XYZ file of N, CA, C and O in Angstrom:
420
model
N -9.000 19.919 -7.398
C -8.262 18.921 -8.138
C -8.742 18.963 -9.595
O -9.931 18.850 -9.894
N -7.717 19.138 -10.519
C -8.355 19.047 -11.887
C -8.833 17.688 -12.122
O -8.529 16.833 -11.291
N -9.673 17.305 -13.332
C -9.918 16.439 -14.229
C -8.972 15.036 -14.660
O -9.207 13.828 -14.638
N -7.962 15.750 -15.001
C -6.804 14.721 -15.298
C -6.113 14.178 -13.965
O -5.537 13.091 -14.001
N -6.165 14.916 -12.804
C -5.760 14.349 -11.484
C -6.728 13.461 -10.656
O -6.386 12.937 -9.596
N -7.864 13.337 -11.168
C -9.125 12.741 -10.502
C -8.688 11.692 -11.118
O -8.246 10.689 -10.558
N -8.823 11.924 -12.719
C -8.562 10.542 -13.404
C -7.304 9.698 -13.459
O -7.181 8.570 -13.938
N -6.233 10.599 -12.773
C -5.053 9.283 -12.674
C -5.192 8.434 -11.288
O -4.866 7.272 -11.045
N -5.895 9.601 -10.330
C -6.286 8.587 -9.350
C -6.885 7.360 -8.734
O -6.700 6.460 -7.915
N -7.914 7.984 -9.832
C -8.749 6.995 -10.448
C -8.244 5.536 -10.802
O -8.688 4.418 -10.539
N -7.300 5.924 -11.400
C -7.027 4.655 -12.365
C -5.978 4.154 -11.636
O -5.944 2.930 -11.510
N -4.898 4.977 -10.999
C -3.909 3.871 -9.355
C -5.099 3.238 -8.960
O -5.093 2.067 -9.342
N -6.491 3.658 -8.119
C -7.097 2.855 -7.261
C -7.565 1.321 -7.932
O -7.767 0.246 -7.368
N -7.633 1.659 -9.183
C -8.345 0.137 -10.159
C -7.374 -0.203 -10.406
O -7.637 -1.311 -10.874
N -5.920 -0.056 -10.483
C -4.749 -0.902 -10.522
C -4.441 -1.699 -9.751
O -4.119 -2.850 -10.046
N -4.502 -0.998 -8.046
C -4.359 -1.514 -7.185
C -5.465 -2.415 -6.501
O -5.171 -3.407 -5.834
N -6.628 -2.032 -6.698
C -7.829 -2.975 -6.560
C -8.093 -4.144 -7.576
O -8.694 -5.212 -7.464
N -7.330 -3.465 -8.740
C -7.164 -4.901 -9.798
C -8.349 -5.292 -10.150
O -8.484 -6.505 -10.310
N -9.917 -4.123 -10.442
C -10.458 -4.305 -11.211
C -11.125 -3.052 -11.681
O -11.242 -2.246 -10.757
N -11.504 -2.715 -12.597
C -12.593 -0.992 -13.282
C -13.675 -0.622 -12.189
O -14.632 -1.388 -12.078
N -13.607 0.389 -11.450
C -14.560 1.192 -10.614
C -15.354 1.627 -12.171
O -16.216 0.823 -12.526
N -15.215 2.320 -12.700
C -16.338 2.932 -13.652
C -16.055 2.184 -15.329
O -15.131 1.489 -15.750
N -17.027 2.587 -15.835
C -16.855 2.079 -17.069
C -16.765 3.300 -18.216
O -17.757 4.010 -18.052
N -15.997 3.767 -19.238
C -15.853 4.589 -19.601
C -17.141 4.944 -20.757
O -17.324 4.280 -21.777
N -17.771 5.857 -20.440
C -19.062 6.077 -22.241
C -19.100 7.073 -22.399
O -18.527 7.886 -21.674
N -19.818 7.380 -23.446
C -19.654 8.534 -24.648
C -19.542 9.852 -23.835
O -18.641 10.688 -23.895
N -20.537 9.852 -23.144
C -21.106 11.574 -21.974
C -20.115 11.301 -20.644
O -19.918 12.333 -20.003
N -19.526 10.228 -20.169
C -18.455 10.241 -19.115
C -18.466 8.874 -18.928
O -18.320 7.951 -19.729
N -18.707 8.902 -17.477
C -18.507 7.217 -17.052
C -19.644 6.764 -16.145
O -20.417 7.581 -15.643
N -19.730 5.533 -15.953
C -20.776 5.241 -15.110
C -20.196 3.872 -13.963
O -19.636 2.838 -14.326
N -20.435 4.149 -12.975
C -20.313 2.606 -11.844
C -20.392 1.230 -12.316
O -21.526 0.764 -12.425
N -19.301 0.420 -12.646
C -19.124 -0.832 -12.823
C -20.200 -1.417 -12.010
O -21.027 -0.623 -11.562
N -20.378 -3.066 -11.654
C -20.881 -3.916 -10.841
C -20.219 -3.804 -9.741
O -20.671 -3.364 -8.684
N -19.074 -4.214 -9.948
C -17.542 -4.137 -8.606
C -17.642 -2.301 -8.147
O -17.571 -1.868 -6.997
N -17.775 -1.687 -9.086
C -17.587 -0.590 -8.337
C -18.949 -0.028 -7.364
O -18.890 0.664 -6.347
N -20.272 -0.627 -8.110
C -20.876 -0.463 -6.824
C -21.276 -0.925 -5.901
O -22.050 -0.350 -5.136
N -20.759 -2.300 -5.725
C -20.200 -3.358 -4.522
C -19.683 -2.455 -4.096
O -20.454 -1.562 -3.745
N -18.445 -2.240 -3.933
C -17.573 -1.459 -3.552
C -17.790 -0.123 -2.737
O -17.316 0.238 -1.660
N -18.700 0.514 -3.644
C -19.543 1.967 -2.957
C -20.607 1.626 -1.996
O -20.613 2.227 -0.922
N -21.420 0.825 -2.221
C -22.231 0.225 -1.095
C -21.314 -0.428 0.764
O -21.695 -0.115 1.892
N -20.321 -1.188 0.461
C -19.989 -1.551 0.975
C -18.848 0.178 2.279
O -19.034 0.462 3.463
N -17.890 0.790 1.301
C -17.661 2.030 1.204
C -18.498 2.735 2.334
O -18.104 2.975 3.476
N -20.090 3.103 1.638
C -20.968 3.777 2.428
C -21.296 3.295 3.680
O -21.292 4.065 4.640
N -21.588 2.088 3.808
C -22.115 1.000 5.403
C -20.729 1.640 6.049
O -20.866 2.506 6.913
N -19.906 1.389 5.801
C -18.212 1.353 6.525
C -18.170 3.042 7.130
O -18.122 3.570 8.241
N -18.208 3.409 6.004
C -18.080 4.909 6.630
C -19.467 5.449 7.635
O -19.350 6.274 8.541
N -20.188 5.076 7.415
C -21.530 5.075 8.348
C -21.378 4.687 9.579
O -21.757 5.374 10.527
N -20.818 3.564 9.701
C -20.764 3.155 10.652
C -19.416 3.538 11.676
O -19.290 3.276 12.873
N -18.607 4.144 10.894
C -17.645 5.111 11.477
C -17.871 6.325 12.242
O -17.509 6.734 13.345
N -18.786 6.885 11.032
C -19.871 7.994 11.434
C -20.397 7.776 13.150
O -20.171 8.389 14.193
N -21.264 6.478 12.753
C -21.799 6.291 14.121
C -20.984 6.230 15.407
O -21.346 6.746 16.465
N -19.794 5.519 15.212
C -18.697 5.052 16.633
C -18.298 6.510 16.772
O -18.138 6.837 17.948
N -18.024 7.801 15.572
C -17.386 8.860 16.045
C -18.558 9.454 16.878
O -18.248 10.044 17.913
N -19.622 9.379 16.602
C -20.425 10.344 17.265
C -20.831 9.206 19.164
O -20.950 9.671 20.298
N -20.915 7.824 18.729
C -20.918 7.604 19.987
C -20.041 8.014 21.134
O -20.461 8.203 22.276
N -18.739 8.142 20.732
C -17.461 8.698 21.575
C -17.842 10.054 21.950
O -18.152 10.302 23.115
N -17.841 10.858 21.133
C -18.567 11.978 21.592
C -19.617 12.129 22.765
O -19.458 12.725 23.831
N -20.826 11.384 22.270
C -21.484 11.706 23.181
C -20.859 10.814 24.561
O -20.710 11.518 25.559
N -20.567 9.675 24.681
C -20.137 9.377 25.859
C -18.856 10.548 26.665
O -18.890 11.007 27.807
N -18.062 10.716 25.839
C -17.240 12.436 26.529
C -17.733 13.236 27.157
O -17.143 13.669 28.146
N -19.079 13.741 26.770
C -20.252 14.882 27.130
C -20.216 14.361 28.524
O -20.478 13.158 28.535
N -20.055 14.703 29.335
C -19.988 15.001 30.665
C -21.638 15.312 31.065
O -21.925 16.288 30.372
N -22.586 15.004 31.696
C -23.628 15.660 32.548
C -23.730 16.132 33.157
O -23.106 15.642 34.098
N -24.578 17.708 33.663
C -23.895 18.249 34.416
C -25.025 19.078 35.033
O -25.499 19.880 34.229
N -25.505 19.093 36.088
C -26.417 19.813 36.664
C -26.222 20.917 37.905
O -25.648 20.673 38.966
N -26.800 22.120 37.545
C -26.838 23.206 38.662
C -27.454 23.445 39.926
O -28.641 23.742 40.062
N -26.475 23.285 41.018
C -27.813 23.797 42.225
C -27.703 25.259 42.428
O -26.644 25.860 42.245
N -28.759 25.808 42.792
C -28.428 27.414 42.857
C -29.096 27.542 44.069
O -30.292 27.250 44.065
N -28.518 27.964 45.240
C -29.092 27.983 46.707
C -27.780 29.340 47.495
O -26.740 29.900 47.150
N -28.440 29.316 48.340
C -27.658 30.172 49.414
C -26.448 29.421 50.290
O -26.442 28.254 50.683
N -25.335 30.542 50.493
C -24.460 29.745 51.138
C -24.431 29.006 52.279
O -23.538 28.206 52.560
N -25.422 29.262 52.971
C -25.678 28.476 54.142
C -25.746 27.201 53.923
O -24.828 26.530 54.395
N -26.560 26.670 53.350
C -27.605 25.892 52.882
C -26.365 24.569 51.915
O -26.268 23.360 52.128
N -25.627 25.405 50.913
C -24.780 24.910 50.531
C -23.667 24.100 51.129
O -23.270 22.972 50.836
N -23.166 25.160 52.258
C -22.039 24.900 53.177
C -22.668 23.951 54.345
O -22.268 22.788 54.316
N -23.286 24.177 55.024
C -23.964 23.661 56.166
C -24.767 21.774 55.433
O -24.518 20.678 55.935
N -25.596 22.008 54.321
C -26.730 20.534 54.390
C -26.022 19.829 52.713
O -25.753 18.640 52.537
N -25.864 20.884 51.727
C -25.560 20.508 50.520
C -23.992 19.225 50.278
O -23.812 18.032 50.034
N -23.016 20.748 50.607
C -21.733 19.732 50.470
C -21.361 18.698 50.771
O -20.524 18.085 50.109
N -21.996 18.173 52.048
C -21.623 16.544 52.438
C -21.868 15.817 51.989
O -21.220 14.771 51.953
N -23.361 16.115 51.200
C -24.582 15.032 50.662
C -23.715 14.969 49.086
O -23.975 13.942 48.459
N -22.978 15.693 48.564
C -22.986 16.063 47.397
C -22.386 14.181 46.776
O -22.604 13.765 45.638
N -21.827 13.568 47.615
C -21.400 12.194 46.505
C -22.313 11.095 46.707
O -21.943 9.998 46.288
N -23.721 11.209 47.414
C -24.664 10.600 46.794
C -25.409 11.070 46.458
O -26.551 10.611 46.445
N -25.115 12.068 46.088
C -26.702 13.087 45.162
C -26.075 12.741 43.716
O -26.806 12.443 42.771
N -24.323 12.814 43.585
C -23.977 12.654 42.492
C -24.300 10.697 42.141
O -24.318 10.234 41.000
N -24.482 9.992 43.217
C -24.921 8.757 42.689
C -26.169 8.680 42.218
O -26.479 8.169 41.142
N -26.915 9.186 43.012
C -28.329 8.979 42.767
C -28.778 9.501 41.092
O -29.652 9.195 40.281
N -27.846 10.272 41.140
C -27.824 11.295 39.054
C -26.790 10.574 38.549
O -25.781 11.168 38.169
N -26.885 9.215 38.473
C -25.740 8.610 37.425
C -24.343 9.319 37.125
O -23.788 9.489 36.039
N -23.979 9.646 38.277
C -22.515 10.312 37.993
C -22.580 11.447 37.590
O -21.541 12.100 37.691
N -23.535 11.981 37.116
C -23.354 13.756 36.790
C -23.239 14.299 38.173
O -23.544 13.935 39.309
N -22.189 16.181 37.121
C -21.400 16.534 37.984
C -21.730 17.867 38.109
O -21.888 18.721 37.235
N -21.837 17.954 39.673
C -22.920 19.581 40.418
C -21.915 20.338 40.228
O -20.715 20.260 40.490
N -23.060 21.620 39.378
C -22.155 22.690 39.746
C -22.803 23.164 41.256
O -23.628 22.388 41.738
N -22.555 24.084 41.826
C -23.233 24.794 42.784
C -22.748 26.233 43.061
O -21.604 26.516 43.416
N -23.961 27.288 42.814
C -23.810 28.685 42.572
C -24.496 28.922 44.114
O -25.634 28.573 44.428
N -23.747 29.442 44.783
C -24.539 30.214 46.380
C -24.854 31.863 45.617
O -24.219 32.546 44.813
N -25.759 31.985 46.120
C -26.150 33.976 46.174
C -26.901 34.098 46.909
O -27.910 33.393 46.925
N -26.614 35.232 47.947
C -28.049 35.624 48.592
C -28.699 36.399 48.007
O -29.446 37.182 48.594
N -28.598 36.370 47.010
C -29.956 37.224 46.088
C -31.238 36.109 46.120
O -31.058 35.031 46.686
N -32.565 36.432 45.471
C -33.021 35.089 45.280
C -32.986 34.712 44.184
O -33.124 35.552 43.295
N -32.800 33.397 43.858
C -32.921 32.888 41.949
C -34.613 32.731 41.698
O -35.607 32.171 42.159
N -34.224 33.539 40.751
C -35.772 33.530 39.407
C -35.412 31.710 39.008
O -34.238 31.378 38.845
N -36.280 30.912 38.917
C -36.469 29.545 38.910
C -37.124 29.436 37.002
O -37.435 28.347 36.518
């Protein structure tokens, strides 16, 4: 955005806010009183946006834990048990890998 487009923007937002975000001086401009009310207030707001976006997030994140056992074992003692094992882990959700190889732990 050029210079002159910052600054007409600039100057809609203090029209419409109906008072000076910056004050104009010699080397550029500097933050009114109102304007850094404004930026303070601005920053908390968006912060705290910040925060609710990332809480959503993490509540989305799914938990999710692996059993790695043999199919017997799986089929035969695992699968039945599997919806209070998933209670007992706050709702996280089993994967379960059978191999008769053995798993390196």
């Amino acid at each position: 955005m050029t210079q002159s487009a910052v600054s007409h923007h600039v100057a809609t937002l203090e029209a419409v806010l109906g008072f000076r975000l910056f004050a104009r001086v010699w080397r550029g401009v500097a933050l009114t009183d109102s304007g850094a009310v404004l930026f303070d207030g601005m920053k908390n707001g968006l912060a705290a946006i910040g925060a609710g976006i990332e809480g959503a997030r993490a509540a989305a994140r799914q938990r999710q834990f692996t059993v790695v056992t043999d199919f017997a074992f799986a089929s035969f003692w695992l699968v039945s048990r599997l919806a209070e094992l998933r209670r007992i882990s706050g709702g996280s959700d089993a994967s379960i890998v059978t191999s008769q190889a053995s798993a390196a732990v």
